[in-house]
Amino acid sequence: MKTLSSITIPHGITDRTGGVSQGVYASMNTSFFGDDERECVFENIKRSLDAIGCDAKTIVATQQIHSNHIVIIDLSTDFQAFH
């Protein structure tokens, strides 16, 4: 089993600055789970990925909720299940 310490993964944390969304989603909204325009969300995600030198070949987008449900992403993950 590989652990995160043995895998190099480009990563980052966004805040609300630098995006293109407007209104209640103003600036860097990266969630598809609201009513923001999809084109804005895609552009915001693209800007985030560009900032860490990554592309969008595989993105797993989940809806953040407060629960005890955990999604584990590993080499056996069926990414088609997320569509």
Short mmCIF file of N, CA and C in Angstrom, two decimals:
data_model
loop_
_atom_site.label_atom_id
_atom_site.label_comp_id
_atom_site.label_asym_id
_atom_site.label_seq_id
_atom_site.Cartn_x
_atom_site.Cartn_y
_atom_site.Cartn_z
N MET A 1 0.84 -1.19 0.00
CA MET A 1 0.00 0.00 0.00
C MET A 1 0.88 1.24 0.00
N LYS A 2 0.55 2.20 -0.85
CA LYS A 2 1.29 3.46 -0.88
C LYS A 2 0.65 4.44 0.08
N THR A 3 1.48 5.24 0.69
CA THR A 3 0.98 6.28 1.57
C THR A 3 1.27 7.63 0.93
N LEU A 4 0.65 8.66 1.43
CA LEU A 4 0.88 9.99 0.87
C LEU A 4 2.34 10.41 0.95
N SER A 5 3.07 9.92 1.93
CA SER A 5 4.47 10.30 2.04
C SER A 5 5.31 9.71 0.91
N SER A 6 4.80 8.71 0.20
CA SER A 6 5.57 8.11 -0.90
C SER A 6 5.04 8.52 -2.27
N ILE A 7 4.05 9.41 -2.32
CA ILE A 7 3.46 9.85 -3.58
C ILE A 7 3.56 11.37 -3.66
N THR A 8 4.04 11.86 -4.79
CA THR A 8 4.08 13.30 -5.00
C THR A 8 2.79 13.74 -5.68
N ILE A 9 2.03 14.56 -4.99
CA ILE A 9 0.74 15.03 -5.49
C ILE A 9 0.72 16.55 -5.46
N PRO A 10 0.60 17.19 -6.65
CA PRO A 10 0.43 18.65 -6.62
C PRO A 10 -0.86 18.98 -5.87
N HIS A 11 -0.81 19.94 -4.98
CA HIS A 11 -2.01 20.26 -4.21
C HIS A 11 -1.95 21.72 -3.77
N GLY A 12 -3.07 22.21 -3.34
CA GLY A 12 -3.16 23.58 -2.85
C GLY A 12 -4.50 23.81 -2.18
N ILE A 13 -4.61 24.93 -1.55
CA ILE A 13 -5.85 25.34 -0.90
C ILE A 13 -6.24 26.70 -1.47
N THR A 14 -7.47 26.82 -1.93
CA THR A 14 -7.91 28.10 -2.49
C THR A 14 -8.62 28.93 -1.43
N ASP A 15 -8.67 30.22 -1.70
CA ASP A 15 -9.54 31.10 -0.92
C ASP A 15 -10.50 31.74 -1.92
N ARG A 16 -11.16 32.79 -1.58
CA ARG A 16 -12.20 33.35 -2.44
C ARG A 16 -11.67 34.38 -3.44
N THR A 17 -10.36 34.63 -3.49
CA THR A 17 -9.83 35.67 -4.36
C THR A 17 -9.36 35.11 -5.70
N GLY A 18 -9.48 35.94 -6.75
CA GLY A 18 -8.91 35.60 -8.04
C GLY A 18 -9.80 34.87 -9.01
N GLY A 19 -11.07 34.70 -8.70
CA GLY A 19 -11.97 33.98 -9.59
C GLY A 19 -12.85 34.88 -10.42
N VAL A 20 -13.74 34.27 -11.18
CA VAL A 20 -14.60 35.02 -12.10
C VAL A 20 -16.09 34.97 -11.74
N SER A 21 -16.46 34.22 -10.72
CA SER A 21 -17.87 34.11 -10.35
C SER A 21 -18.41 35.44 -9.84
N GLN A 22 -19.73 35.63 -9.99
CA GLN A 22 -20.38 36.89 -9.61
C GLN A 22 -21.47 36.63 -8.57
N GLY A 23 -22.00 37.73 -8.03
CA GLY A 23 -23.12 37.64 -7.10
C GLY A 23 -22.75 36.94 -5.80
N VAL A 24 -23.64 36.08 -5.31
CA VAL A 24 -23.38 35.39 -4.03
C VAL A 24 -22.20 34.43 -4.12
N TYR A 25 -21.79 34.06 -5.34
CA TYR A 25 -20.65 33.17 -5.53
C TYR A 25 -19.38 33.95 -5.86
N ALA A 26 -19.39 35.24 -5.68
CA ALA A 26 -18.35 36.14 -6.14
C ALA A 26 -16.94 35.62 -5.87
N SER A 27 -16.17 35.65 -6.92
CA SER A 27 -14.76 35.36 -7.04
C SER A 27 -14.49 33.88 -7.25
N MET A 28 -13.75 33.20 -6.38
CA MET A 28 -13.20 31.87 -6.65
C MET A 28 -14.10 30.74 -6.14
N ASN A 29 -15.30 30.61 -6.71
CA ASN A 29 -16.17 29.49 -6.38
C ASN A 29 -15.76 28.29 -7.23
N THR A 30 -15.47 27.16 -6.61
CA THR A 30 -15.07 25.96 -7.35
C THR A 30 -16.05 24.81 -7.15
N SER A 31 -17.26 25.13 -6.75
CA SER A 31 -18.25 24.09 -6.47
C SER A 31 -19.32 24.02 -7.55
N PHE A 32 -19.60 22.81 -8.02
CA PHE A 32 -20.69 22.58 -8.96
C PHE A 32 -22.02 22.32 -8.25
N PHE A 33 -22.02 22.37 -6.92
CA PHE A 33 -23.20 21.97 -6.16
C PHE A 33 -24.11 23.13 -5.79
N GLY A 34 -23.91 24.29 -6.40
CA GLY A 34 -24.78 25.44 -6.18
C GLY A 34 -25.36 25.89 -7.51
N ASP A 35 -25.76 27.13 -7.58
CA ASP A 35 -26.38 27.68 -8.80
C ASP A 35 -25.44 28.58 -9.59
N ASP A 36 -24.14 28.52 -9.30
CA ASP A 36 -23.17 29.32 -10.06
C ASP A 36 -23.13 28.82 -11.51
N GLU A 37 -22.77 29.70 -12.44
CA GLU A 37 -22.65 29.31 -13.84
C GLU A 37 -21.51 28.32 -14.00
N ARG A 38 -21.79 27.20 -14.69
CA ARG A 38 -20.80 26.14 -14.87
C ARG A 38 -19.52 26.67 -15.52
N GLU A 39 -19.66 27.59 -16.47
CA GLU A 39 -18.49 28.14 -17.15
C GLU A 39 -17.59 28.87 -16.16
N CYS A 40 -18.19 29.57 -15.20
CA CYS A 40 -17.41 30.28 -14.18
C CYS A 40 -16.68 29.28 -13.29
N VAL A 41 -17.38 28.24 -12.87
CA VAL A 41 -16.77 27.22 -12.01
C VAL A 41 -15.60 26.56 -12.74
N PHE A 42 -15.78 26.20 -14.02
CA PHE A 42 -14.69 25.60 -14.80
C PHE A 42 -13.50 26.55 -14.89
N GLU A 43 -13.76 27.82 -15.14
CA GLU A 43 -12.66 28.80 -15.23
C GLU A 43 -11.95 28.94 -13.89
N ASN A 44 -12.70 28.97 -12.80
CA ASN A 44 -12.09 29.07 -11.47
C ASN A 44 -11.22 27.85 -11.17
N ILE A 45 -11.70 26.67 -11.52
CA ILE A 45 -10.92 25.45 -11.32
C ILE A 45 -9.67 25.49 -12.19
N LYS A 46 -9.81 25.92 -13.45
CA LYS A 46 -8.65 26.03 -14.34
C LYS A 46 -7.60 26.96 -13.75
N ARG A 47 -8.01 28.09 -13.22
CA ARG A 47 -7.07 29.03 -12.61
C ARG A 47 -6.36 28.41 -11.41
N SER A 48 -7.10 27.65 -10.61
CA SER A 48 -6.50 26.97 -9.46
C SER A 48 -5.48 25.93 -9.90
N LEU A 49 -5.84 25.14 -10.91
CA LEU A 49 -4.93 24.12 -11.42
C LEU A 49 -3.69 24.74 -12.05
N ASP A 50 -3.87 25.83 -12.80
CA ASP A 50 -2.73 26.52 -13.40
C ASP A 50 -1.76 27.00 -12.32
N ALA A 51 -2.29 27.44 -11.20
CA ALA A 51 -1.46 27.97 -10.12
C ALA A 51 -0.55 26.91 -9.51
N ILE A 52 -0.96 25.64 -9.56
CA ILE A 52 -0.11 24.58 -9.00
C ILE A 52 0.55 23.74 -10.10
N GLY A 53 0.40 24.19 -11.36
CA GLY A 53 1.06 23.50 -12.46
C GLY A 53 0.47 22.13 -12.76
N CYS A 54 -0.85 22.04 -12.71
CA CYS A 54 -1.55 20.77 -12.90
C CYS A 54 -2.60 20.94 -13.99
N ASP A 55 -3.04 19.82 -14.57
CA ASP A 55 -4.13 19.91 -15.54
C ASP A 55 -5.34 19.15 -15.00
N ALA A 56 -6.41 19.16 -15.78
CA ALA A 56 -7.69 18.62 -15.29
C ALA A 56 -7.97 17.21 -15.80
N LYS A 57 -6.94 16.37 -15.97
CA LYS A 57 -7.17 15.01 -16.47
C LYS A 57 -8.09 14.23 -15.53
N THR A 58 -7.84 14.33 -14.26
CA THR A 58 -8.69 13.64 -13.29
C THR A 58 -8.93 14.55 -12.10
N ILE A 59 -10.19 14.94 -11.93
CA ILE A 59 -10.59 15.70 -10.76
C ILE A 59 -11.73 14.95 -10.11
N VAL A 60 -11.64 14.75 -8.84
CA VAL A 60 -12.73 14.15 -8.09
C VAL A 60 -13.38 15.28 -7.29
N ALA A 61 -14.59 15.66 -7.67
CA ALA A 61 -15.30 16.73 -6.99
C ALA A 61 -16.38 16.11 -6.12
N THR A 62 -16.32 16.39 -4.86
CA THR A 62 -17.33 15.88 -3.93
C THR A 62 -18.03 17.05 -3.27
N GLN A 63 -19.20 16.80 -2.77
CA GLN A 63 -19.92 17.84 -2.04
C GLN A 63 -19.55 17.73 -0.57
N GLN A 64 -19.03 18.83 -0.01
CA GLN A 64 -18.64 18.82 1.39
C GLN A 64 -19.88 18.89 2.27
N ILE A 65 -20.01 17.91 3.13
CA ILE A 65 -21.08 17.90 4.12
C ILE A 65 -20.47 17.54 5.46
N HIS A 66 -21.17 17.85 6.51
CA HIS A 66 -20.70 17.51 7.85
C HIS A 66 -21.33 16.18 8.24
N SER A 67 -20.52 15.12 8.09
CA SER A 67 -20.99 13.78 8.43
C SER A 67 -19.79 12.90 8.72
N ASN A 68 -20.04 11.64 8.97
CA ASN A 68 -18.95 10.69 9.20
C ASN A 68 -18.66 9.87 7.95
N HIS A 69 -19.18 10.28 6.78
CA HIS A 69 -18.94 9.58 5.52
C HIS A 69 -17.59 10.02 4.95
N ILE A 70 -16.72 9.07 4.64
CA ILE A 70 -15.38 9.35 4.12
C ILE A 70 -15.26 8.73 2.74
N VAL A 71 -14.75 9.49 1.78
CA VAL A 71 -14.48 8.98 0.44
C VAL A 71 -12.98 8.71 0.36
N ILE A 72 -12.62 7.47 0.09
CA ILE A 72 -11.20 7.10 -0.04
C ILE A 72 -10.88 6.97 -1.52
N ILE A 73 -9.88 7.71 -1.96
CA ILE A 73 -9.43 7.68 -3.34
C ILE A 73 -8.09 6.96 -3.36
N ASP A 74 -8.02 5.83 -4.05
CA ASP A 74 -6.76 5.11 -4.17
C ASP A 74 -6.66 4.47 -5.54
N LEU A 75 -5.70 3.61 -5.75
CA LEU A 75 -5.48 3.02 -7.06
C LEU A 75 -6.64 2.16 -7.55
N SER A 76 -7.50 1.71 -6.64
CA SER A 76 -8.64 0.88 -7.05
C SER A 76 -9.92 1.68 -7.28
N THR A 77 -9.86 3.00 -7.14
CA THR A 77 -11.04 3.84 -7.27
C THR A 77 -11.61 3.77 -8.69
N ASP A 78 -12.92 3.55 -8.77
CA ASP A 78 -13.64 3.55 -10.05
C ASP A 78 -14.12 4.97 -10.28
N PHE A 79 -13.34 5.74 -11.05
CA PHE A 79 -13.67 7.15 -11.25
C PHE A 79 -14.96 7.32 -12.04
N GLN A 80 -15.41 6.32 -12.78
CA GLN A 80 -16.68 6.41 -13.49
C GLN A 80 -17.85 6.51 -12.50
N ALA A 81 -17.67 6.01 -11.30
CA ALA A 81 -18.73 6.07 -10.29
C ALA A 81 -19.01 7.50 -9.84
N PHE A 82 -18.07 8.41 -10.08
CA PHE A 82 -18.24 9.79 -9.67
C PHE A 82 -18.99 10.63 -10.70
N HIS A 83 -19.30 10.07 -11.86
CA HIS A 83 -19.97 10.84 -12.92
C HIS A 83 -21.46 10.87 -12.67
#
